[in-house]
Structure formats: C-alpha cells, structure tokens
Tab-separated table of C-alpha atoms in Angstrom:
chain	number	residue	atom	x	y	z
A	155	LEU	CA	-28.465	27.420	37.172
A	156	GLY	CA	-32.221	27.866	37.416
A	157	LYS	CA	-32.630	24.237	38.455
A	158	LYS	CA	-29.992	24.622	41.175
A	159	ILE	CA	-31.642	27.789	42.541
A	160	LEU	CA	-34.989	26.010	42.753
A	161	GLU	CA	-33.419	22.975	44.442
A	162	ASP	CA	-31.531	25.094	46.997
A	163	SER	CA	-34.540	27.263	47.740
A	164	SER	CA	-36.853	24.281	48.168
A	165	ARG	CA	-34.403	22.500	50.434
A	166	ASN	CA	-33.678	25.581	52.558
A	167	ASN	CA	-37.385	26.329	52.993
A	168	SER	CA	-38.420	22.687	53.451
A	169	LYS	CA	-40.746	22.935	50.470
A	170	GLN	CA	-41.417	20.542	47.644
A	171	MET	CA	-39.376	21.120	44.501
A	172	PRO	CA	-41.593	22.671	41.772
A	173	THR	CA	-42.192	20.529	38.711
A	174	ILE	CA	-39.934	21.565	35.835
A	175	LEU	CA	-39.586	20.357	32.269
A	176	PHE	CA	-36.566	18.137	32.915
A	177	SER	CA	-37.379	16.926	36.413
A	178	GLY	CA	-36.631	13.465	37.764
A	179	ASP	CA	-33.563	11.275	37.926
A	180	ASN	CA	-32.754	11.571	34.207
A	181	PHE	CA	-32.342	15.345	34.079
A	182	ASP	CA	-29.039	15.286	32.154
A	183	ILE	CA	-30.302	12.851	29.536
A	184	LYS	CA	-33.576	14.743	29.011
A	185	PHE	CA	-31.769	18.074	28.823
A	186	GLN	CA	-29.245	16.755	26.277
A	187	LYS	CA	-32.069	15.362	24.139
A	188	PHE	CA	-33.755	18.775	24.234
A	189	ILE	CA	-30.567	20.548	23.091
A	190	GLU	CA	-30.008	17.910	20.395
A	191	LYS	CA	-33.539	18.537	19.137
A	192	ILE	CA	-32.722	22.262	18.839
A	193	PHE	CA	-29.518	21.512	16.886
A	194	LEU	CA	-31.406	19.268	14.470
A	195	SER	CA	-34.288	21.682	13.993
A	196	VAL	CA	-32.287	24.095	11.823
A	197	LEU	CA	-31.449	21.744	8.946
A	198	LYS	CA	-32.356	24.311	6.262
A	199	GLU	CA	-30.768	27.374	7.871
A	200	GLU	CA	-27.291	27.333	6.318
A	201	GLU	CA	-25.967	30.488	7.995
A	202	PHE	CA	-26.943	29.185	11.404
A	203	GLN	CA	-25.398	25.810	10.552
A	204	LYS	CA	-22.072	27.552	9.864
A	205	LYS	CA	-22.242	29.139	13.299
A	206	VAL	CA	-22.991	25.747	14.835
A	207	PHE	CA	-19.935	24.247	13.092
A	208	LYS	CA	-17.788	27.087	14.414
A	209	TYR	CA	-19.189	26.576	17.898
A	210	LEU	CA	-18.533	22.847	17.797
A	211	GLU	CA	-14.946	23.411	16.636
A	212	ASP	CA	-14.196	25.830	19.479
A	213	TYR	CA	-16.288	24.154	22.183
A	214	ASP	CA	-14.575	22.978	25.359
A	215	GLU	CA	-11.333	24.902	24.905
A	216	ASP	CA	-9.911	25.398	28.374
A	217	PHE	CA	-7.578	28.282	27.681
A	218	ILE	CA	-7.373	31.785	26.288
A	219	SER	CA	-4.723	32.141	23.629
A	220	LYS	CA	-1.846	34.310	24.855
A	221	GLU	CA	1.294	35.684	23.249
A	222	GLU	CA	4.832	35.999	24.623
A	223	GLU	CA	4.344	39.670	25.501
A	224	ASP	CA	1.605	38.637	27.963
A	225	PHE	CA	4.244	37.066	30.249
A	226	GLU	CA	6.982	38.579	32.364
A	227	THR	CA	9.582	35.963	31.386
A	228	ARG	CA	10.171	33.643	28.429
A	229	GLU	CA	10.230	30.720	30.864
A	230	GLU	CA	6.637	31.475	31.920
A	231	TYR	CA	5.590	31.723	28.281
A	232	PHE	CA	7.264	28.414	27.401
A	233	LYS	CA	5.606	26.719	30.383
A	234	TYR	CA	2.243	28.035	29.224
A	235	LYS	CA	2.761	26.809	25.637
A	236	LYS	CA	3.709	23.314	26.838
A	237	SER	CA	0.601	23.093	29.037
A	238	LEU	CA	-1.924	23.794	26.292
A	239	GLU	CA	-4.440	21.185	25.175
A	240	TYR	CA	-6.811	21.414	22.238
A	241	THR	CA	-10.134	19.595	21.932
A	242	ALA	CA	-11.274	18.078	18.638
A	243	LEU	CA	-14.912	17.723	17.628
A	244	ASN	CA	-15.142	14.220	19.079
A	245	GLY	CA	-13.866	15.354	22.482
A	246	VAL	CA	-10.341	13.972	22.011
A	247	LYS	CA	-7.594	16.107	23.568
A	248	VAL	CA	-4.655	16.764	21.249
A	249	LYS	CA	-1.382	18.629	21.694
A	250	SER	CA	-1.533	21.346	19.058
A	251	LYS	CA	-3.912	23.350	16.911
A	252	ASP	CA	-2.339	21.642	13.890
A	253	GLU	CA	-3.417	18.234	15.203
A	254	LYS	CA	-6.844	19.524	16.150
A	255	ASP	CA	-7.501	20.815	12.632
A	256	ILE	CA	-6.248	17.571	11.063
A	257	LEU	CA	-8.449	15.436	13.304
A	258	ASN	CA	-11.465	17.688	12.723
A	259	PHE	CA	-11.007	17.413	8.948
A	260	PHE	CA	-11.273	13.623	9.028
A	261	ILE	CA	-14.198	13.796	11.455
A	262	MET	CA	-16.096	16.268	9.254
A	263	ASN	CA	-15.622	14.368	5.990
A	264	LYS	CA	-16.522	11.030	4.440
A	265	LEU	CA	-14.445	9.079	1.954
A	266	TYR	CA	-16.545	7.562	-0.827
A	267	ASN	CA	-19.651	7.871	1.371
A	268	GLN	CA	-17.999	6.085	4.291
A	269	GLU	CA	-17.089	7.755	7.579
A	270	ILE	CA	-13.369	7.622	8.298
A	271	MET	CA	-12.141	5.764	11.359
A	272	ILE	CA	-9.219	7.642	12.900
A	273	LEU	CA	-7.464	6.976	16.215
A	274	TYR	CA	-5.257	9.488	18.011
A	275	GLU	CA	-1.949	8.336	19.525
A	276	GLU	CA	-2.916	4.665	19.409
A	277	PRO	CA	-0.061	2.583	20.905
A	278	ALA	CA	1.776	0.782	18.065
A	279	GLU	CA	2.995	-2.453	19.634
A	280	TRP	CA	4.682	-3.503	16.392
A	281	MET	CA	7.038	-0.512	16.713
A	282	SER	CA	8.188	-1.341	20.254
A	283	TYR	CA	11.881	-1.087	21.142
A	284	LEU	CA	14.219	-1.149	24.143
A	285	ASP	CA	15.630	2.133	25.382
A	286	ARG	CA	19.121	2.673	26.823
A	287	ASP	CA	17.964	1.304	30.184
A	288	GLY	CA	16.523	-1.849	28.615
A	289	GLN	CA	12.950	-0.681	29.178
A	290	LYS	CA	10.341	-1.518	26.560
A	291	LYS	CA	8.954	1.546	24.799
A	292	ILE	CA	5.853	1.546	22.607
A	293	PRO	CA	5.577	4.554	20.240
A	294	GLU	CA	2.246	6.315	19.765
A	295	PRO	CA	2.116	7.782	16.234
A	296	ASP	CA	-0.142	10.815	15.887
A	297	PHE	CA	-2.983	9.356	13.802
A	298	TYR	CA	-3.892	5.795	12.811
A	299	PHE	CA	-6.410	4.757	10.152
A	300	PRO	CA	-7.038	1.036	10.849
A	301	GLU	CA	-9.166	0.511	7.725
A	302	TYR	CA	-6.150	1.318	5.565
A	303	ASP	CA	-3.229	0.195	7.773
A	304	LEU	CA	-2.147	3.802	7.494
A	305	TYR	CA	-0.418	6.156	9.921
A	306	LEU	CA	-0.130	9.933	9.684
A	307	GLU	CA	2.714	11.583	11.540
A	308	HIS	CA	2.502	15.353	11.850
A	309	TRP	CA	6.025	16.444	12.714
A	310	ALA	CA	6.439	19.548	14.889
A	311	ILE	CA	9.161	21.007	12.670
A	312	ASN	CA	9.043	24.168	10.584
A	313	GLU	CA	10.347	24.651	7.057
A	314	LYS	CA	13.885	25.003	8.452
A	315	GLY	CA	13.603	21.634	10.187
A	316	GLU	CA	13.466	23.225	13.658
A	317	VAL	CA	11.116	22.438	16.544
A	318	PRO	CA	9.254	25.183	18.477
A	319	GLU	CA	11.502	27.135	20.809
A	320	TRP	CA	9.627	26.000	23.927
A	321	PHE	CA	10.558	22.330	23.402
A	322	GLU	CA	12.725	21.053	26.272
A	323	GLY	CA	16.257	19.691	26.130
A	324	ASN	CA	19.831	20.805	25.518
A	325	ASN	CA	19.361	20.444	21.778
A	326	PRO	CA	15.621	19.782	21.291
A	327	THR	CA	15.700	19.901	17.482
A	328	GLU	CA	18.501	17.344	17.268
A	329	GLU	CA	16.759	15.052	19.759
A	330	TYR	CA	13.386	15.399	18.022
A	331	VAL	CA	14.805	14.716	14.555
A	332	LYS	CA	16.683	11.670	15.871
A	333	ASN	CA	13.439	10.167	17.262
A	334	MET	CA	11.621	11.142	14.082
A	335	ASN	CA	14.150	9.256	11.958
A	336	LEU	CA	13.924	6.198	14.220
A	337	LYS	CA	10.160	6.101	13.640
A	338	LYS	CA	10.638	6.465	9.903
A	339	GLU	CA	13.106	3.574	9.934
A	340	LYS	CA	10.502	1.379	11.654
A	341	PHE	CA	8.041	2.137	8.876
A	342	ARG	CA	10.597	1.456	6.136
A	343	ASN	CA	11.334	-1.953	7.627
A	344	ASN	CA	7.734	-3.221	7.761
A	345	ASP	CA	5.606	-4.695	4.985
A	346	LYS	CA	2.144	-3.900	6.361
A	347	TYR	CA	1.803	-0.294	7.465
A	348	ILE	CA	2.019	2.867	5.365
A	349	LEU	CA	3.291	6.198	6.660
A	350	ILE	CA	2.298	9.606	5.367
A	351	GLU	CA	3.895	12.731	6.759
A	352	THR	CA	2.989	16.364	7.285
A	353	SER	CA	4.727	19.043	9.326
A	354	HIS	CA	4.086	22.344	11.052
A	355	GLY	CA	5.852	23.944	8.101
A	356	ASP	CA	3.243	22.377	5.807
A	357	TYR	CA	0.444	23.498	8.128
A	358	LEU	CA	1.444	27.146	7.761
A	359	LYS	CA	0.992	26.961	3.988
A	360	SER	CA	-2.265	28.238	2.501
A	361	ASN	CA	-2.844	24.946	0.657
A	362	PHE	CA	-2.290	22.644	3.633
A	363	LYS	CA	-5.673	20.941	3.308
A	364	GLU	CA	-4.982	20.147	-0.350
A	365	LEU	CA	-1.550	18.744	0.589
A	366	LEU	CA	-3.108	16.571	3.277
A	367	ILE	CA	-5.803	15.229	0.945
A	368	ASP	CA	-3.355	14.541	-1.874
A	369	ARG	CA	-0.913	12.606	0.321
A	370	PHE	CA	-3.680	10.616	1.978
A	371	LEU	CA	-5.380	9.596	-1.274
A	372	LYS	CA	-2.094	8.653	-2.948
A	373	ALA	CA	-1.190	6.484	0.034
A	374	ILE	CA	-4.447	4.510	0.078
A	375	LYS	CA	-4.898	4.253	-3.682
A	376	ASN	CA	-3.456	0.739	-3.806
A	377	LYS	CA	-5.325	-0.285	-0.657
A	378	SER	CA	-8.773	0.629	-1.932
A	379	SER	CA	-10.866	-1.187	-4.501
A	380	GLU	CA	-12.873	1.926	-5.262
A	381	LYS	CA	-12.108	3.582	-8.592
A	382	LYS	CA	-12.821	7.111	-7.465
A	383	LEU	CA	-11.816	8.331	-4.017
A	384	VAL	CA	-13.305	11.674	-3.051
A	385	PHE	CA	-13.681	13.439	0.282
A	386	VAL	CA	-17.252	14.623	0.837
A	387	PRO	CA	-18.251	16.812	3.821
A	388	LEU	CA	-20.709	15.306	6.263
A	389	SER	CA	-24.118	16.896	6.141
A	390	TYR	CA	-25.139	19.108	9.035
A	391	GLU	CA	-27.380	16.381	10.451
A	392	GLU	CA	-24.686	13.710	10.088
A	393	LEU	CA	-22.053	15.851	11.779
A	394	VAL	CA	-24.232	16.937	14.708
A	395	SER	CA	-25.350	13.355	15.290
A	396	LYS	CA	-21.778	12.019	15.067
A	397	VAL	CA	-20.287	14.650	17.368
A	398	TRP	CA	-23.168	14.311	19.792
A	399	ASP	CA	-22.807	10.515	20.004
A	400	GLU	CA	-19.045	10.646	20.474
C-alpha cells in the first residue's frame, strides 16, 4: 500500500519516485525474500512457530464459515456449501476441510526421513471407462502417492453411509455409493495399485489421525524395504521452506 501511494503521488506530481528498500523491477521477488527471512529468523521461538503454522494452515481462505441459520432459505445454504473451496499448505484447492486436513498432514510430515509425494485428484487413465453415452471418462481419485502406487479415497459419507444433504440429485446417496463401488471394483481388478479408504464419518472421530496413519502404513508395508516406518513432523525450517517454494 505504501509503495502504491508513493507511486501514485510521484506520477500525479510529475516527481521522481523516492528510493525504497524494494525498488526496481524485482519488487515482488525482493519483498518475498524479505518476508521469508523473517519467517526463518524465529527458529528457536517455539510459541511463535506454532502461530506461524496456524497462519499457514488458514492462509488464503476465501470465505467466512457460515451456518444454515445465516441464510433465508435452505437452497441458498446448500448453494453456499457447494461453492466452498479450501486451500492446503501447498496452495492446492480442495473440496472439503476433511481433504484439506489430510493433505496438510502429509505435507507437514516425513516418512522415514523422506518427504511424501502426494498428488490431488490426479487423472487415473488406467481407471477409464465409457459412460452411457459412450464418452470416455477418466476418474480422479482424491489422493495419489506415486512412490507407493497407492491411492487414498476419502468418501463423503457419514457413519450411516449418507452423503451431505446439499449434494445434488434425486437420490444423491444412492448415486454416490454406486460410483464409489464402481471405483472400488476397478481397484479390486488391478494388480498394481493399492487403495486405502477413509470417510467423513471417520474424520469426525477423535482418533482420525491415528486411523489415517495406521491404514497408510499397513498398506505400504509390503511396498517398502524399510524395517521401521514412522511419520516424523517436518521441522519449522523445513516446513516454511517447503511451503514457500510450492
């Protein structure tokens, strides 16, 4: 803002722009480097680091969470819920807070001292099929871990097997479960890729993170040559650098 005021004032008064710290053609790059330096200068201040983590998790959200009572009609509330996007630490837009927290977990942790490669909604050509109109469809499972030939599907069903009430369709739960079972069948009939599953019902449990870790480690146990597989949080410096780069 200060830079813009100086630029506007100088231009309007036909005066030379004053010299400022981040002047020149590379203002954005210099400014980002300055902010990065500030982030990395607090490596020993644990309380401040926690606040930085919280900031990074919530950064770039483009909405204010609202409840049904904030809307005049249920239709307006449903439309609002369907329009929401959530931003993970690496800037990837996902469709639910569940997915955001899952993606952030794998971003913020290493497995046996190795960062975890995870792709969101990567097209799975091997799962392609023809729809009723003969058109080729390529599914996009929620999360893909290429190092382990592993997919994670986070189903949007609760403990009763129902989808959220704002899902569209005459019978959205029936339609969703049908597509879910088709995907599962594709996984059962292949010899390469592994599927692990979680659900919104799981996410609401207090031990969801433990469930996620347990299912992931069991799935890759036979794929890994390492004897001991342990998730280890990235250090503050590692996380800031990773998030900043991505």
